[in-house]
mmCIF file of C-alpha atoms in Angstrom:
data_model
loop_
_atom_site.group_PDB
_atom_site.id
_atom_site.type_symbol
_atom_site.label_atom_id
_atom_site.label_comp_id
_atom_site.label_asym_id
_atom_site.label_seq_id
_atom_site.Cartn_x
_atom_site.Cartn_y
_atom_site.Cartn_z
ATOM 1 C CA UNK A 6 46.260 -58.996 -99.863
ATOM 2 C CA UNK A 7 46.419 -54.699 -98.217
ATOM 3 C CA UNK A 8 44.652 -54.150 -95.328
ATOM 4 C CA UNK A 9 41.875 -52.340 -96.725
ATOM 5 C CA UNK A 10 40.991 -55.199 -98.553
ATOM 6 C CA UNK A 11 40.875 -57.930 -95.888
ATOM 7 C CA UNK A 12 39.066 -55.313 -93.901
ATOM 8 C CA UNK A 13 36.237 -55.397 -96.520
ATOM 9 C CA UNK A 14 36.600 -59.277 -97.385
ATOM 10 C CA UNK A 15 35.700 -59.446 -93.864
ATOM 11 C CA UNK A 16 32.916 -56.848 -93.149
ATOM 12 C CA UNK A 17 31.503 -58.491 -96.737
ATOM 13 C CA UNK A 18 31.250 -61.492 -95.875
ATOM 14 C CA UNK A 19 33.888 -62.460 -99.085
ATOM 15 C CA UNK A 20 36.121 -65.091 -98.768
ATOM 16 C CA UNK A 21 38.944 -65.256 -101.058
ATOM 17 C CA UNK A 22 36.540 -66.866 -103.719
ATOM 18 C CA UNK A 23 33.926 -64.090 -103.728
ATOM 19 C CA UNK A 24 30.838 -63.412 -102.211
ATOM 20 C CA UNK A 25 29.028 -66.587 -101.127
ATOM 21 C CA UNK A 26 26.121 -65.620 -101.904
ATOM 22 C CA UNK A 27 23.926 -68.433 -100.120
ATOM 23 C CA UNK A 28 25.499 -68.282 -96.805
ATOM 24 C CA UNK A 29 24.741 -64.532 -96.786
ATOM 25 C CA UNK A 30 21.349 -65.112 -97.181
ATOM 26 C CA UNK A 31 21.017 -67.368 -95.236
ATOM 27 C CA UNK A 32 22.637 -65.580 -92.855
ATOM 28 C CA UNK A 33 20.298 -62.601 -93.139
ATOM 29 C CA UNK A 34 17.211 -65.037 -92.820
ATOM 30 C CA UNK A 35 18.310 -66.865 -89.770
ATOM 31 C CA UNK A 36 19.271 -62.640 -88.818
ATOM 32 C CA UNK A 37 15.422 -61.641 -89.667
ATOM 33 C CA UNK A 38 14.226 -65.084 -87.652
ATOM 34 C CA UNK A 39 16.023 -64.064 -84.664
ATOM 35 C CA UNK A 40 15.018 -60.773 -84.478
ATOM 36 C CA UNK A 41 11.509 -61.822 -84.988
ATOM 37 C CA UNK A 42 11.869 -64.408 -81.887
ATOM 38 C CA UNK A 43 13.866 -61.779 -80.007
ATOM 39 C CA UNK A 44 10.584 -59.347 -80.507
ATOM 40 C CA UNK A 45 7.841 -62.070 -79.705
ATOM 41 C CA UNK A 46 10.521 -63.835 -76.347
ATOM 42 C CA UNK A 47 12.393 -60.741 -75.180
ATOM 43 C CA UNK A 48 11.230 -57.289 -76.339
ATOM 44 C CA UNK A 49 7.495 -58.141 -76.637
ATOM 45 C CA UNK A 50 7.249 -58.487 -72.913
ATOM 46 C CA UNK A 51 10.121 -56.385 -71.663
ATOM 47 C CA UNK A 52 8.392 -53.933 -73.786
ATOM 48 C CA UNK A 53 4.513 -54.510 -72.094
ATOM 49 C CA UNK A 54 6.804 -54.606 -68.872
ATOM 50 C CA UNK A 55 8.649 -51.593 -69.944
ATOM 51 C CA UNK A 56 5.410 -49.729 -70.496
ATOM 52 C CA UNK A 57 3.673 -50.797 -67.453
ATOM 53 C CA UNK A 58 6.056 -49.970 -65.251
ATOM 54 C CA UNK A 59 5.757 -46.271 -66.974
ATOM 55 C CA UNK A 60 1.973 -46.483 -66.764
ATOM 56 C CA UNK A 61 2.643 -47.351 -62.554
ATOM 57 C CA UNK A 62 5.225 -44.604 -62.570
ATOM 58 C CA UNK A 63 3.038 -42.109 -64.465
ATOM 59 C CA UNK A 64 0.382 -43.242 -62.684
ATOM 60 C CA UNK A 65 2.230 -42.727 -58.563
ATOM 61 C CA UNK A 66 3.312 -39.261 -59.848
ATOM 62 C CA UNK A 67 -0.301 -38.325 -60.435
ATOM 63 C CA UNK A 68 -0.706 -39.524 -57.640
ATOM 64 C CA UNK A 69 1.535 -37.818 -55.749
ATOM 65 C CA UNK A 70 0.869 -34.528 -57.461
ATOM 66 C CA UNK A 71 -2.605 -35.505 -55.946
ATOM 67 C CA UNK A 72 -1.719 -36.197 -52.441
ATOM 68 C CA UNK A 73 0.846 -33.259 -52.607
ATOM 69 C CA UNK A 74 -2.277 -30.657 -53.789
ATOM 70 C CA UNK A 75 -4.182 -32.522 -50.688
ATOM 71 C CA UNK A 76 -2.452 -32.064 -48.286
ATOM 72 C CA UNK A 77 -1.675 -28.448 -49.369
ATOM 73 C CA UNK A 78 -5.366 -28.187 -48.687
ATOM 74 C CA UNK A 79 -5.079 -29.841 -45.308
ATOM 75 C CA UNK A 80 -2.641 -27.794 -44.714
ATOM 76 C CA UNK A 81 -5.093 -24.825 -45.534
ATOM 77 C CA UNK A 82 -7.682 -25.849 -43.932
ATOM 78 C CA UNK A 83 -5.612 -26.518 -40.254
ATOM 79 C CA UNK A 84 -4.271 -23.147 -41.070
ATOM 80 C CA UNK A 85 -7.938 -21.739 -40.844
ATOM 81 C CA UNK A 86 -9.521 -24.341 -38.595
ATOM 82 C CA UNK A 87 -6.131 -22.813 -36.209
ATOM 83 C CA UNK A 88 -7.109 -19.508 -36.372
ATOM 84 C CA UNK A 89 -10.922 -20.131 -36.222
ATOM 85 C CA UNK A 90 -9.790 -21.891 -32.921
ATOM 86 C CA UNK A 91 -7.527 -18.962 -31.656
ATOM 87 C CA UNK A 92 -9.900 -16.580 -32.143
ATOM 88 C CA UNK A 93 -12.444 -18.674 -30.147
ATOM 89 C CA UNK A 94 -10.349 -18.800 -27.796
ATOM 90 C CA UNK A 95 -9.248 -15.383 -27.554
ATOM 91 C CA UNK A 96 -12.915 -14.696 -27.724
ATOM 92 C CA UNK A 97 -13.779 -16.706 -24.978
ATOM 93 C CA UNK A 98 -10.804 -15.165 -22.582
ATOM 94 C CA UNK A 99 -12.149 -11.860 -23.199
ATOM 95 C CA UNK A 100 -15.949 -13.433 -22.198
ATOM 96 C CA UNK A 101 -14.096 -14.726 -19.255
ATOM 97 C CA UNK A 102 -12.287 -11.309 -18.273
ATOM 98 C CA UNK A 103 -15.364 -9.122 -18.597
ATOM 99 C CA UNK A 104 -17.727 -11.680 -16.460
ATOM 100 C CA UNK A 105 -14.263 -11.833 -13.923
ATOM 101 C CA UNK A 106 -14.781 -7.693 -14.540
ATOM 102 C CA UNK A 107 -18.983 -7.647 -13.845
ATOM 103 C CA UNK A 108 -18.630 -10.472 -10.932
ATOM 104 C CA UNK A 109 -15.600 -8.621 -9.066
ATOM 105 C CA UNK A 110 -17.676 -5.116 -9.350
ATOM 106 C CA UNK A 111 -20.777 -7.542 -7.956
ATOM 107 C CA UNK A 112 -18.569 -8.697 -4.972
ATOM 108 C CA UNK A 113 -17.404 -5.307 -4.588
ATOM 109 C CA UNK A 114 -20.905 -4.003 -5.168
ATOM 110 C CA UNK A 115 -22.672 -6.393 -2.473
ATOM 111 C CA UNK A 116 -19.341 -5.846 0.473
ATOM 112 C CA UNK A 117 -20.771 -1.947 0.187
ATOM 113 C CA UNK A 118 -23.795 -2.960 0.985
ATOM 114 C CA UNK A 119 -23.126 -5.314 3.859
ATOM 115 C CA UNK A 120 -21.282 -2.620 4.708
ATOM 116 C CA UNK A 121 -22.965 -0.139 5.168
ATOM 117 C CA UNK A 122 -25.913 -2.161 6.789
ATOM 118 C CA UNK A 123 -23.499 -3.275 8.759
ATOM 119 C CA UNK A 124 -22.808 0.431 9.757
ATOM 120 C CA UNK A 125 -26.271 1.114 9.583
ATOM 121 C CA UNK A 126 -27.072 -1.233 11.894
ATOM 122 C CA UNK A 127 -24.056 -0.642 14.479
ATOM 123 C CA UNK A 128 -25.072 2.848 14.202
ATOM 124 C CA UNK A 129 -28.660 2.581 15.329
ATOM 125 C CA UNK A 130 -27.904 -0.548 17.953
ATOM 126 C CA UNK A 131 -25.333 2.358 19.181
ATOM 127 C CA UNK A 132 -28.354 5.257 19.080
ATOM 128 C CA UNK A 133 -30.895 3.067 21.078
ATOM 129 C CA UNK A 134 -27.972 1.704 23.418
ATOM 130 C CA UNK A 135 -27.683 5.899 24.421
ATOM 131 C CA UNK A 136 -31.427 5.639 24.383
ATOM 132 C CA UNK A 137 -31.629 2.743 26.678
ATOM 133 C CA UNK A 138 -27.956 4.412 28.829
ATOM 134 C CA UNK A 139 -29.817 8.242 28.851
ATOM 135 C CA UNK A 140 -32.768 6.668 30.294
ATOM 136 C CA UNK A 141 -31.235 4.703 32.684
ATOM 137 C CA UNK A 142 -29.442 7.917 33.930
ATOM 138 C CA UNK A 143 -32.330 10.115 33.580
ATOM 139 C CA UNK A 144 -34.081 7.234 35.962
ATOM 140 C CA UNK A 145 -31.230 7.329 38.369
ATOM 141 C CA UNK A 146 -31.284 11.389 38.875
ATOM 142 C CA UNK A 147 -34.989 10.983 39.375
ATOM 143 C CA UNK A 148 -34.069 8.491 41.751
ATOM 144 C CA UNK A 149 -31.105 9.997 43.716
ATOM 145 C CA UNK A 150 -33.725 13.437 43.193
ATOM 146 C CA UNK A 151 -36.339 11.674 45.174
ATOM 147 C CA UNK A 152 -33.900 10.409 47.510
ATOM 148 C CA UNK A 153 -32.565 14.309 47.792
ATOM 149 C CA UNK A 154 -35.723 15.380 48.631
ATOM 150 C CA UNK A 155 -36.700 12.604 51.255
ATOM 151 C CA UNK A 156 -33.744 13.414 52.610
ATOM 152 C CA UNK A 157 -34.682 17.070 52.532
ATOM 153 C CA UNK A 158 -37.666 16.914 53.732
ATOM 154 C CA UNK A 159 -36.042 14.435 56.419
ATOM 155 C CA UNK A 160 -33.979 16.511 57.988
ATOM 156 C CA UNK A 161 -32.147 19.903 57.328
ATOM 157 C CA UNK A 162 -29.168 20.018 56.632
ATOM 158 C CA UNK A 163 -27.036 22.277 56.090
ATOM 159 C CA UNK A 164 -25.194 23.560 52.801
ATOM 160 C CA UNK A 165 -22.269 21.268 53.162
ATOM 161 C CA UNK A 166 -23.795 18.497 54.103
ATOM 162 C CA UNK A 167 -26.033 18.961 51.336
ATOM 163 C CA UNK A 168 -23.176 18.536 48.749
ATOM 164 C CA UNK A 169 -21.767 15.955 50.752
ATOM 165 C CA UNK A 170 -25.127 14.104 50.253
ATOM 166 C CA UNK A 171 -25.511 14.635 46.657
ATOM 167 C CA UNK A 172 -22.011 13.476 46.650
ATOM 168 C CA UNK A 173 -22.273 10.252 48.478
ATOM 169 C CA UNK A 174 -26.108 9.491 46.275
ATOM 170 C CA UNK A 175 -24.257 10.330 43.258
ATOM 171 C CA UNK A 176 -21.208 7.589 43.801
ATOM 172 C CA UNK A 177 -24.341 5.286 45.636
ATOM 173 C CA UNK A 178 -25.758 6.027 41.378
ATOM 174 C CA UNK A 179 -22.725 5.357 40.064
ATOM 175 C CA UNK A 180 -22.065 1.608 41.899
ATOM 176 C CA UNK A 181 -25.732 0.876 40.803
#
Protein backbone atom coordinates (compact mmCIF):
# COMPACT_ATOMS: atom_id res chain seq x y z
CA UNK A 1 0.00 0.00 0.00
CA UNK A 2 1.28 3.36 -0.78
CA UNK A 3 1.61 5.90 2.03
CA UNK A 4 -1.47 7.92 1.01
CA UNK A 5 -3.65 4.86 0.91
CA UNK A 6 -2.44 3.77 4.33
CA UNK A 7 -3.19 7.20 5.76
CA UNK A 8 -6.65 7.22 4.21
CA UNK A 9 -7.45 3.83 5.58
CA UNK A 10 -6.51 4.81 9.14
CA UNK A 11 -8.42 8.03 8.93
CA UNK A 12 -11.56 6.46 7.64
CA UNK A 13 -11.25 3.46 9.95
CA UNK A 14 -10.87 1.19 7.02
CA UNK A 15 -8.96 -1.97 7.15
CA UNK A 16 -7.66 -4.06 4.44
CA UNK A 17 -11.00 -5.70 4.06
CA UNK A 18 -13.00 -2.42 3.74
CA UNK A 19 -14.97 -0.18 6.04
CA UNK A 20 -16.68 -1.90 8.95
CA UNK A 21 -19.84 0.06 9.26
CA UNK A 22 -21.02 -1.48 12.45
CA UNK A 23 -17.92 -0.55 14.34
CA UNK A 24 -18.05 2.94 12.87
CA UNK A 25 -21.67 3.40 13.94
CA UNK A 26 -21.03 2.08 17.46
CA UNK A 27 -17.97 4.31 17.73
CA UNK A 28 -20.02 7.26 16.46
CA UNK A 29 -22.83 6.66 19.00
CA UNK A 30 -20.30 6.07 21.76
CA UNK A 31 -18.70 9.37 20.83
CA UNK A 32 -22.11 11.13 20.90
CA UNK A 33 -22.92 9.55 24.29
CA UNK A 34 -19.51 10.58 25.55
CA UNK A 35 -20.17 14.13 24.32
CA UNK A 36 -23.58 14.16 26.04
CA UNK A 37 -22.08 12.86 29.29
CA UNK A 38 -19.27 15.40 29.08
CA UNK A 39 -21.80 18.13 28.43
CA UNK A 40 -23.94 17.07 31.37
CA UNK A 41 -21.25 16.29 33.93
CA UNK A 42 -18.25 18.37 32.84
CA UNK A 43 -19.13 21.18 30.45
CA UNK A 44 -22.46 22.06 32.10
CA UNK A 45 -21.07 22.47 35.62
CA UNK A 46 -17.88 23.95 34.21
CA UNK A 47 -19.93 26.40 32.12
CA UNK A 48 -22.04 27.26 35.19
CA UNK A 49 -18.88 27.88 37.22
CA UNK A 50 -17.43 29.97 34.38
CA UNK A 51 -20.70 31.90 33.94
CA UNK A 52 -20.88 32.51 37.71
CA UNK A 53 -17.25 33.60 37.70
CA UNK A 54 -17.97 35.93 34.75
CA UNK A 55 -20.97 37.41 36.60
CA UNK A 56 -18.85 37.84 39.77
CA UNK A 57 -16.08 39.50 37.79
CA UNK A 58 -18.56 41.78 36.03
CA UNK A 59 -20.18 42.62 39.38
CA UNK A 60 -16.75 43.31 40.89
CA UNK A 61 -15.88 45.52 37.93
CA UNK A 62 -19.17 47.40 38.32
CA UNK A 63 -18.57 47.76 42.07
CA UNK A 64 -15.02 48.93 41.41
CA UNK A 65 -16.28 51.53 38.94
CA UNK A 66 -18.95 52.61 41.43
CA UNK A 67 -16.33 52.77 44.19
CA UNK A 68 -14.10 54.79 41.88
CA UNK A 69 -16.95 57.22 41.21
CA UNK A 70 -17.70 57.41 44.93
CA UNK A 71 -14.02 58.00 45.64
CA UNK A 72 -13.97 60.81 43.05
CA UNK A 73 -17.09 62.32 44.63
CA UNK A 74 -15.55 62.03 48.10
CA UNK A 75 -12.32 63.56 46.80
CA UNK A 76 -14.28 66.48 45.31
CA UNK A 77 -16.25 66.87 48.56
CA UNK A 78 -13.01 66.72 50.57
CA UNK A 79 -11.45 69.36 48.32
CA UNK A 80 -14.55 71.51 48.71
CA UNK A 81 -14.58 71.00 52.49
CA UNK A 82 -10.85 71.75 52.66
CA UNK A 83 -11.35 74.92 50.63
CA UNK A 84 -14.27 75.97 52.86
CA UNK A 85 -12.21 75.21 55.96
CA UNK A 86 -9.26 77.18 54.63
CA UNK A 87 -11.57 80.08 53.81
CA UNK A 88 -13.10 79.89 57.28
CA UNK A 89 -9.66 79.78 58.93
CA UNK A 90 -8.58 82.76 56.82
CA UNK A 91 -11.74 84.61 57.82
CA UNK A 92 -11.20 83.77 61.51
CA UNK A 93 -7.58 84.90 61.33
CA UNK A 94 -8.59 88.13 59.61
CA UNK A 95 -11.26 88.74 62.27
CA UNK A 96 -8.68 88.04 64.97
CA UNK A 97 -6.27 90.53 63.38
CA UNK A 98 -8.99 93.16 63.20
CA UNK A 99 -10.02 92.47 66.81
CA UNK A 100 -6.39 92.62 67.95
CA UNK A 101 -5.91 95.89 66.11
CA UNK A 102 -9.05 97.32 67.77
CA UNK A 103 -7.91 96.15 71.20
CA UNK A 104 -4.46 97.59 70.55
CA UNK A 105 -5.99 100.94 69.64
CA UNK A 106 -8.29 100.83 72.69
CA UNK A 107 -5.38 100.00 74.99
CA UNK A 108 -3.34 102.87 73.55
CA UNK A 109 -6.33 105.21 73.85
CA UNK A 110 -6.91 104.15 77.47
CA UNK A 111 -3.21 104.57 78.23
CA UNK A 112 -3.24 108.07 76.72
CA UNK A 113 -6.35 108.96 78.70
CA UNK A 114 -4.81 107.64 81.93
CA UNK A 115 -1.54 109.41 81.19
CA UNK A 116 -3.39 112.64 80.46
CA UNK A 117 -5.37 112.19 83.68
CA UNK A 118 -2.19 111.56 85.62
CA UNK A 119 -0.60 114.64 84.02
CA UNK A 120 -3.65 116.74 84.92
CA UNK A 121 -3.61 115.39 88.47
CA UNK A 122 0.10 116.06 88.76
CA UNK A 123 -0.34 119.55 87.36
CA UNK A 124 -3.17 120.29 89.79
CA UNK A 125 -1.07 118.91 92.67
CA UNK A 126 1.88 121.03 91.52
CA UNK A 127 -0.40 124.05 91.31
CA UNK A 128 -1.82 123.45 94.78
CA UNK A 129 1.67 122.83 96.20
CA UNK A 130 2.85 126.03 94.51
CA UNK A 131 -0.12 127.92 95.96
CA UNK A 132 0.57 126.42 99.37
CA UNK A 133 4.28 127.34 99.08
CA UNK A 134 3.34 130.88 98.04
CA UNK A 135 0.94 131.10 100.95
CA UNK A 136 3.69 129.85 103.29
CA UNK A 137 6.10 132.38 101.83
CA UNK A 138 3.51 135.13 102.21
CA UNK A 139 2.92 134.08 105.81
CA UNK A 140 6.62 134.04 106.50
CA UNK A 141 7.09 137.41 104.79
CA UNK A 142 4.18 138.76 106.84
CA UNK A 143 5.66 137.33 110.02
CA UNK A 144 9.05 138.66 109.05
CA UNK A 145 7.58 142.10 108.28
CA UNK A 146 5.73 142.10 111.61
CA UNK A 147 8.87 140.97 113.36
CA UNK A 148 10.97 143.64 111.65
CA UNK A 149 8.35 146.27 112.36
CA UNK A 150 8.25 145.30 116.02
CA UNK A 151 12.01 145.44 116.23
CA UNK A 152 12.08 148.76 114.47
CA UNK A 153 9.53 150.12 116.87
CA UNK A 154 11.47 148.87 119.83
CA UNK A 155 14.65 150.45 118.75
CA UNK A 156 15.69 152.75 116.11
CA UNK A 157 18.31 151.15 114.03
CA UNK A 158 20.71 152.31 111.43
CA UNK A 159 20.53 151.33 107.82
CA UNK A 160 23.32 148.83 108.31
CA UNK A 161 21.61 147.35 111.35
CA UNK A 162 18.38 147.16 109.38
CA UNK A 163 20.06 145.20 106.60
CA UNK A 164 21.62 142.88 109.15
CA UNK A 165 18.23 142.32 110.81
CA UNK A 166 16.55 141.62 107.47
CA UNK A 167 19.27 139.13 106.57
CA UNK A 168 19.03 137.55 110.01
CA UNK A 169 15.26 137.20 109.88
CA UNK A 170 15.34 135.94 106.31
CA UNK A 171 17.82 133.33 107.43
CA UNK A 172 15.60 132.40 110.38
CA UNK A 173 12.58 132.23 108.11
CA UNK A 174 14.51 130.04 105.69
CA UNK A 175 15.41 127.63 108.51
CA UNK A 176 11.74 127.17 109.41
